[in-house]
mmCIF file of C-alpha atoms in Angstrom:
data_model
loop_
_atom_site.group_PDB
_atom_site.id
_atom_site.type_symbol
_atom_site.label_atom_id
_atom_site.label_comp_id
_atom_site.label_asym_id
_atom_site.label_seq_id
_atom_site.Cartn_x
_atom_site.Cartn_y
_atom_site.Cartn_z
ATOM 1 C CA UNK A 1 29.020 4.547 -43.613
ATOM 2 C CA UNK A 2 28.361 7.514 -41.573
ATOM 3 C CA UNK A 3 29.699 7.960 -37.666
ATOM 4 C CA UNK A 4 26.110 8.038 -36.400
ATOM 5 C CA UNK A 5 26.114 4.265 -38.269
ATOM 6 C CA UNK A 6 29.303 2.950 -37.223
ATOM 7 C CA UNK A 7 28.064 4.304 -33.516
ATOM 8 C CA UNK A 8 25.223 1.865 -33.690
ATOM 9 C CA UNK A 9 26.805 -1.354 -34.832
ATOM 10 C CA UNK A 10 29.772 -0.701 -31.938
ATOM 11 C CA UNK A 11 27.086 -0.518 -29.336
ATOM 12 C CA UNK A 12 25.035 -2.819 -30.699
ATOM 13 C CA UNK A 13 28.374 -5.459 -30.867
ATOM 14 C CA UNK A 14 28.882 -4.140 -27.085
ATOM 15 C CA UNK A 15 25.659 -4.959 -25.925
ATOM 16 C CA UNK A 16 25.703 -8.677 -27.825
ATOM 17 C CA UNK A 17 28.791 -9.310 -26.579
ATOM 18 C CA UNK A 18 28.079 -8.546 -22.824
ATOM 19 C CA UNK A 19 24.511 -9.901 -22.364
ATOM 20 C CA UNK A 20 25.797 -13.021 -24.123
ATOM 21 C CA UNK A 21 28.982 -13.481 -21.706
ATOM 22 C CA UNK A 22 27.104 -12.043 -18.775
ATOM 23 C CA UNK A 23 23.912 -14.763 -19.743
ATOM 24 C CA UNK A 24 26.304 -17.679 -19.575
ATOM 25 C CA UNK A 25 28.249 -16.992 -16.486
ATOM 26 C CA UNK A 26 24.578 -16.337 -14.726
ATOM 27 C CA UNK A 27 23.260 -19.346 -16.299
ATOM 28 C CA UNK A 28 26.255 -21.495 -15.154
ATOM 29 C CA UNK A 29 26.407 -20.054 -11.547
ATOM 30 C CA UNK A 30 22.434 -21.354 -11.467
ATOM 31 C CA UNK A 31 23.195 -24.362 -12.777
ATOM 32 C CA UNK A 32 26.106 -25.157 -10.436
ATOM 33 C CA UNK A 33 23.497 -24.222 -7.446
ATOM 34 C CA UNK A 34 21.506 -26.454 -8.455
ATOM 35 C CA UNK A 35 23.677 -29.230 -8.823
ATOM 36 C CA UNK A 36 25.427 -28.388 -5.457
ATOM 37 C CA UNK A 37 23.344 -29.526 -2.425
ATOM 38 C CA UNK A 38 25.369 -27.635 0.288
ATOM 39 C CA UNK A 39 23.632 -24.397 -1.664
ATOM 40 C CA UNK A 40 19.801 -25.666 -1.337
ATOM 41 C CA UNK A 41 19.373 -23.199 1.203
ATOM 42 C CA UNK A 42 18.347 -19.435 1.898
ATOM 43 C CA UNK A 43 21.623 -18.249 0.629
ATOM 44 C CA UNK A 44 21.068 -20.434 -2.473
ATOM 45 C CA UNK A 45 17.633 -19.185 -3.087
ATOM 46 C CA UNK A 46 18.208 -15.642 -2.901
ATOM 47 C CA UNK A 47 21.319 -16.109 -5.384
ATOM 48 C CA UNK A 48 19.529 -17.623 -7.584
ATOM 49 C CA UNK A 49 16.668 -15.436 -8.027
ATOM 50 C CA UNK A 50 19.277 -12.577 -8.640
ATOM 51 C CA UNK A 51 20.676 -14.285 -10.536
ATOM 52 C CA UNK A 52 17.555 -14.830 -12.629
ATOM 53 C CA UNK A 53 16.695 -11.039 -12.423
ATOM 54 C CA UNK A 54 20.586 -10.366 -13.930
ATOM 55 C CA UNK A 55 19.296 -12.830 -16.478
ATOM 56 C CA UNK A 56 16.284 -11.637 -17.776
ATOM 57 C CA UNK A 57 17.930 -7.707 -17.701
ATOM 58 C CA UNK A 58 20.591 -9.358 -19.993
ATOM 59 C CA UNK A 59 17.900 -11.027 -22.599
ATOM 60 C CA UNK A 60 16.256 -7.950 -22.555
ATOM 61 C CA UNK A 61 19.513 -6.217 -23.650
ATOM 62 C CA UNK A 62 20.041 -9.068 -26.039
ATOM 63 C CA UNK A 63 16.616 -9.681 -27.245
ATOM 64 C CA UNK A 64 15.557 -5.675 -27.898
ATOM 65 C CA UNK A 65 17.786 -3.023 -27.270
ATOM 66 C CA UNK A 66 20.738 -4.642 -29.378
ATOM 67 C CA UNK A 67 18.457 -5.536 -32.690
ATOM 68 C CA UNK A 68 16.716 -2.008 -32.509
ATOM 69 C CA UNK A 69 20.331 -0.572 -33.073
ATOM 70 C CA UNK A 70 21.504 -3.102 -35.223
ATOM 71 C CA UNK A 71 18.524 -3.383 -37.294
ATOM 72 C CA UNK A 72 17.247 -0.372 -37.008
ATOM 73 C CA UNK A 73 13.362 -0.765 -35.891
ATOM 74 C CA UNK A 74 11.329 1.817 -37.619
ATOM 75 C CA UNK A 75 9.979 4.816 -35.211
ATOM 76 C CA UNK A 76 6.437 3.422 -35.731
ATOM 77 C CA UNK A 77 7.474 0.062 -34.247
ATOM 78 C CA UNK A 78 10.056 1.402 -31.573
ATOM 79 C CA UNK A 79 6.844 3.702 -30.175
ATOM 80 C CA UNK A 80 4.689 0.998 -29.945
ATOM 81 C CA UNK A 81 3.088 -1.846 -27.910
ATOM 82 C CA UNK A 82 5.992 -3.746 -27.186
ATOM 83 C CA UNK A 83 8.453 -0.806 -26.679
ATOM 84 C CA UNK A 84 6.824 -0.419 -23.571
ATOM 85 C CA UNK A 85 6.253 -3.902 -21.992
ATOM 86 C CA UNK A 86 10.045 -4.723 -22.732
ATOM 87 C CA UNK A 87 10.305 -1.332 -20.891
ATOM 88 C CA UNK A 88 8.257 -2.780 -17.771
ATOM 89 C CA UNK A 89 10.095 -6.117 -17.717
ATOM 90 C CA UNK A 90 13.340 -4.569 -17.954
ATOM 91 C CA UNK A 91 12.195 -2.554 -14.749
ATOM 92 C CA UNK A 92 10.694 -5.800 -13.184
ATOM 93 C CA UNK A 93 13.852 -7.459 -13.026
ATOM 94 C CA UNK A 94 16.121 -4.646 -12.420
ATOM 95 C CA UNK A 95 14.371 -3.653 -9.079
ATOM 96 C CA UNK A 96 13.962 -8.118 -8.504
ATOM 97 C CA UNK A 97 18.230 -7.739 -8.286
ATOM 98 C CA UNK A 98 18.799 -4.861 -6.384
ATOM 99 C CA UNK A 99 16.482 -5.994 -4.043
ATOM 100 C CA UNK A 100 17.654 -9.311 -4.331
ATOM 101 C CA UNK A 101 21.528 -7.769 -3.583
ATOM 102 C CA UNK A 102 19.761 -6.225 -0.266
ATOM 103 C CA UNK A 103 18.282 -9.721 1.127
ATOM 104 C CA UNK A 104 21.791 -11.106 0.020
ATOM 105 C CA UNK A 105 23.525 -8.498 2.630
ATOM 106 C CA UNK A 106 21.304 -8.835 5.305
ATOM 107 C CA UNK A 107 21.580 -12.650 4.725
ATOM 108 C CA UNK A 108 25.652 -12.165 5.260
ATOM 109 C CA UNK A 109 25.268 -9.513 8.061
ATOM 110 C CA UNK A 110 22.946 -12.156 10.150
ATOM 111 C CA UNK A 111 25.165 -15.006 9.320
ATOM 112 C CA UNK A 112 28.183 -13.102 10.550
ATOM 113 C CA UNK A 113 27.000 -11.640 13.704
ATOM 114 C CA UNK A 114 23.994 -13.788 14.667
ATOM 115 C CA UNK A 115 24.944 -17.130 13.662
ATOM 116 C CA UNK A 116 22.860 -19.083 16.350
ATOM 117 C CA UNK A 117 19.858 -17.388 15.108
ATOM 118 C CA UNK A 118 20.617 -17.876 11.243
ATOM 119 C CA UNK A 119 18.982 -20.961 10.323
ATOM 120 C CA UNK A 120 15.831 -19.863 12.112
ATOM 121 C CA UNK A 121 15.426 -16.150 10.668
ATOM 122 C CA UNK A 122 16.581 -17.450 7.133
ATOM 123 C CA UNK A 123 15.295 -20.794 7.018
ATOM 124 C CA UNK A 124 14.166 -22.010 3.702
ATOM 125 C CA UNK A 125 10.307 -21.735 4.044
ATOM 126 C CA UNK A 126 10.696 -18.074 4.924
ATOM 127 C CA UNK A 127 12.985 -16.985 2.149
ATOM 128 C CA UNK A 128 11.169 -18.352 -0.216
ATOM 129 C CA UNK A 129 8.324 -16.156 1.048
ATOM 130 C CA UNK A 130 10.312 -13.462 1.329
ATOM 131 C CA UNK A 131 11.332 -14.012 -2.763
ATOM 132 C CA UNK A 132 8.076 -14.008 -3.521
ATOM 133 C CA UNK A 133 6.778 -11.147 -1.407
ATOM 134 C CA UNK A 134 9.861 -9.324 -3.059
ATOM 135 C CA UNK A 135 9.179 -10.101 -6.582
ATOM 136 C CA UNK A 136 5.495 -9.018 -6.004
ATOM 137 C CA UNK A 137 6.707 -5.701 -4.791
ATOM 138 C CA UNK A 138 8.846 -5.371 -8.100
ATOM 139 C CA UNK A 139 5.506 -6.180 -10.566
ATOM 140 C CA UNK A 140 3.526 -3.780 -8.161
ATOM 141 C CA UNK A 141 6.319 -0.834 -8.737
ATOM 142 C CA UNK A 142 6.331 -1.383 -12.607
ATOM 143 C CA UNK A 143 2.355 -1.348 -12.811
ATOM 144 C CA UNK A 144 2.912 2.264 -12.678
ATOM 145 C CA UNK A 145 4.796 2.138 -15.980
ATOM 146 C CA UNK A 146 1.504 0.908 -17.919
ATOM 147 C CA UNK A 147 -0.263 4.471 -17.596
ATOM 148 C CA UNK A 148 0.184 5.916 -20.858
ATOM 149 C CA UNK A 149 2.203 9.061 -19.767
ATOM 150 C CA UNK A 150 4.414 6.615 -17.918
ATOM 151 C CA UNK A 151 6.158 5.000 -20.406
ATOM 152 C CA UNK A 152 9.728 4.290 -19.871
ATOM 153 C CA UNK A 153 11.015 3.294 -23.301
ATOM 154 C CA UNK A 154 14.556 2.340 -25.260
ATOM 155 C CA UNK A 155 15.964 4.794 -27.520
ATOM 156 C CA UNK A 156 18.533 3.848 -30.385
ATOM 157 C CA UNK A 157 19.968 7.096 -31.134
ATOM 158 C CA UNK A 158 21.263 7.535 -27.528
ATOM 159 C CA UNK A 159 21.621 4.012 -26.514
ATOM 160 C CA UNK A 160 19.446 5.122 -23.351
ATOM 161 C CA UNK A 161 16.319 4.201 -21.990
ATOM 162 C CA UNK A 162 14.355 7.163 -21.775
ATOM 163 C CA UNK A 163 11.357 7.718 -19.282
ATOM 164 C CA UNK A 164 8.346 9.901 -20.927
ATOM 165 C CA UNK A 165 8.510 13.403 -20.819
ATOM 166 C CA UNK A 166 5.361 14.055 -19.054
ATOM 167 C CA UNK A 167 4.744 15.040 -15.273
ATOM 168 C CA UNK A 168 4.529 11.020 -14.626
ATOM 169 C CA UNK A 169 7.324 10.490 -16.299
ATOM 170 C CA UNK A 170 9.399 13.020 -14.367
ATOM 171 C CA UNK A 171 8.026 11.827 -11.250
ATOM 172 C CA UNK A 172 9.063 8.285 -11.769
ATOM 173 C CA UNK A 173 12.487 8.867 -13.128
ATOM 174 C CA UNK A 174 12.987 10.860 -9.587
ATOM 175 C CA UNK A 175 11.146 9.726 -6.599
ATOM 176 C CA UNK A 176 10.885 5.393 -7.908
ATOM 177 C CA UNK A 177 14.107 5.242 -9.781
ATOM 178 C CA UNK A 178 16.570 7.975 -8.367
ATOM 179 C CA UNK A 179 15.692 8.738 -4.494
ATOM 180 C CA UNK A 180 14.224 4.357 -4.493
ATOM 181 C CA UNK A 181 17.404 2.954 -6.237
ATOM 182 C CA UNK A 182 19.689 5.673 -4.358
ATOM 183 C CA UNK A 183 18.261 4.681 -0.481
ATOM 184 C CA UNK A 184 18.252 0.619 -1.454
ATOM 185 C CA UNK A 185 21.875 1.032 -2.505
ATOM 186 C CA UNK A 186 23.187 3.083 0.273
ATOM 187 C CA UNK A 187 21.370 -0.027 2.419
ATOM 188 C CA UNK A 188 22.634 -2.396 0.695
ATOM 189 C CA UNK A 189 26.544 -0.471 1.611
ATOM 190 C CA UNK A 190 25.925 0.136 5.190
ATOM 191 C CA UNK A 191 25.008 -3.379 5.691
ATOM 192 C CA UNK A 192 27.792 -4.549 4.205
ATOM 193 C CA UNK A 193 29.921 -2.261 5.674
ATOM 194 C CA UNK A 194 28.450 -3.309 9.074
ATOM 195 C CA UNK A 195 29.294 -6.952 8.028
ATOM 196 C CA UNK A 196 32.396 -6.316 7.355
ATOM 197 C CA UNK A 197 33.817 -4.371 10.293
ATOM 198 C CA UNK A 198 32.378 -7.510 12.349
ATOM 199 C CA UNK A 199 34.535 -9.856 10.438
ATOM 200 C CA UNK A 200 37.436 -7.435 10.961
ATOM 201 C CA UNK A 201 36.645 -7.176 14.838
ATOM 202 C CA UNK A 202 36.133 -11.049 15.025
ATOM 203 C CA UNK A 203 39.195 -11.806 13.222
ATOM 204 C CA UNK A 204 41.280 -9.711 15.662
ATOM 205 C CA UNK A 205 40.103 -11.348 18.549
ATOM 206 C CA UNK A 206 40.186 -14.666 17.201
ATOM 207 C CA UNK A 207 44.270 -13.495 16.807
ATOM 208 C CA UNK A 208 44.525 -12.731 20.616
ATOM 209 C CA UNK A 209 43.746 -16.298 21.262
ATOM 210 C CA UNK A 210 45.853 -19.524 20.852
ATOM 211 C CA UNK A 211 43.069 -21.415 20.336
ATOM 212 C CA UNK A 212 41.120 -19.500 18.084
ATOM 213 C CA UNK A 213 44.172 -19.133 15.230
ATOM 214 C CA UNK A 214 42.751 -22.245 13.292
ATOM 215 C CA UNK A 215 39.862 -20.411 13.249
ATOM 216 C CA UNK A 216 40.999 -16.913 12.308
ATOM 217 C CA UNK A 217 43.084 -18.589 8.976
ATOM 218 C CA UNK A 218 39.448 -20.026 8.111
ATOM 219 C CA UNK A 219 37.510 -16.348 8.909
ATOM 220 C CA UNK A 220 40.490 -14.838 6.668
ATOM 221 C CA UNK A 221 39.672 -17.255 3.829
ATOM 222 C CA UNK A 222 35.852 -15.814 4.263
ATOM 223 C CA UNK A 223 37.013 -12.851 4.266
ATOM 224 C CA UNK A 224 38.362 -13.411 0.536
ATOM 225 C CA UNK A 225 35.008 -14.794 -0.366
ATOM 226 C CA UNK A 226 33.109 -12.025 1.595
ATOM 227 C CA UNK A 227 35.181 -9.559 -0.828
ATOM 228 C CA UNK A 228 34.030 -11.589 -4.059
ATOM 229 C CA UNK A 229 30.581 -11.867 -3.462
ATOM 230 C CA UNK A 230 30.066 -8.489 -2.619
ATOM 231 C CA UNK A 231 32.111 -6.822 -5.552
#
């Protein structure tokens, strides 16, 4: 067995291995949503359809990119038809989580410094038009990946997903996926960075006060979860 071989079937076992653990801790988490009522709301809903994005960028993983190294998909096959819709759906959900990470953070910055308001700017009706707006956006972004210069396809030998080398292809892979991605994860930091230096700044006047120490153990417990959810 050459190295180039024994290469493949270690990243193939890697990618197997994760999508498979990663598939049922996301499935669970859904699955425990559902079956906890005191998460049928906004915060719920947007987990949940990140978590469903995670998902299908996991049985993508599982599904394609870890049989074409296993198994070895001939070139023919791995340059056809359904080499590039797995490439679009892959792209579909992956821009569905980020952005569903960003509605998450501005969900947690509102709750934390407009509370009164919370219920009214995230109430369920709205999110769930928000979700849908969102996941709109996504299939409108990835329509751009069915031109046939704009293919953005998986590639064995590297273990990479490749975007085409064309002029679309370069375009893409810099203004949609680099500069996008880049600005809706540097929001997605500042927001919670905002969030958090308001539960710091709470949680220190909450300590000034007698009454409010009850309430400062409970913000510090939050805090704990705050750090979770984010990482």
């Amino acid at each position: 067995m050459n190295q180039n071989r024994s290469d493949q079937i270690i990243a193939g076992a890697v990618m197997v291995t994760i999508s498979i653990i990663g598939n049922v801790l996301n499935i669970s988490a859904v699955i425990l949503i559902y079956r906890t009522p005191s998460f049928h709301n906004a915060f719920g809903f947007i987990c949940t359809s990140t978590l469903l994005a995670d998902i299908g960028v996991l049985v993508v993983f599982l599904g394609w990119c870890a049989p074409s190294v296993l198994i070895g998909f001939s070139e023919e096959f791995l340059e056809g038809y359904i080499d590039e819709v797995v490439g679009q759906l892959i792209m579909l959900f992956w821009y569905a989580s980020i952005y569903g990470h960003l509605l998450l953070a501005l969900n947690r910055l509102v709750a934390i410094i407009r509370p009164i308001k919370y219920n009214s700017m995230f109430s369920n009706r709205r999110v769930i038009y928000i979700l849908a707006a969102f996941w709109l956006f996504c299939l409108l972004v990835v329509t751009v990946y069915f031109f046939e210069e704009c293919n953005f396809t998986f590639d064995p030998d590297t273990f990479v997903w490749d975007y085409a080398e064309t002029v679309c292809g370069q375009i893409i892979s810099f203004y949609v996926d680099l500069v996008h991605g880049t600005v809706v994860c540097v929001m997605i930091i500042l927001i919670d960075t905002i969030a958090f230096c308001a539960i710091v700044k709470k949680y220190k006047r909450l300590l000034r006060s007698s009454v409010g120490l009850t309430e400062a153990t409970k913000l510090k417990q939050n805090v704990r979860l705050y750090v979770q959810v984010s990482s």
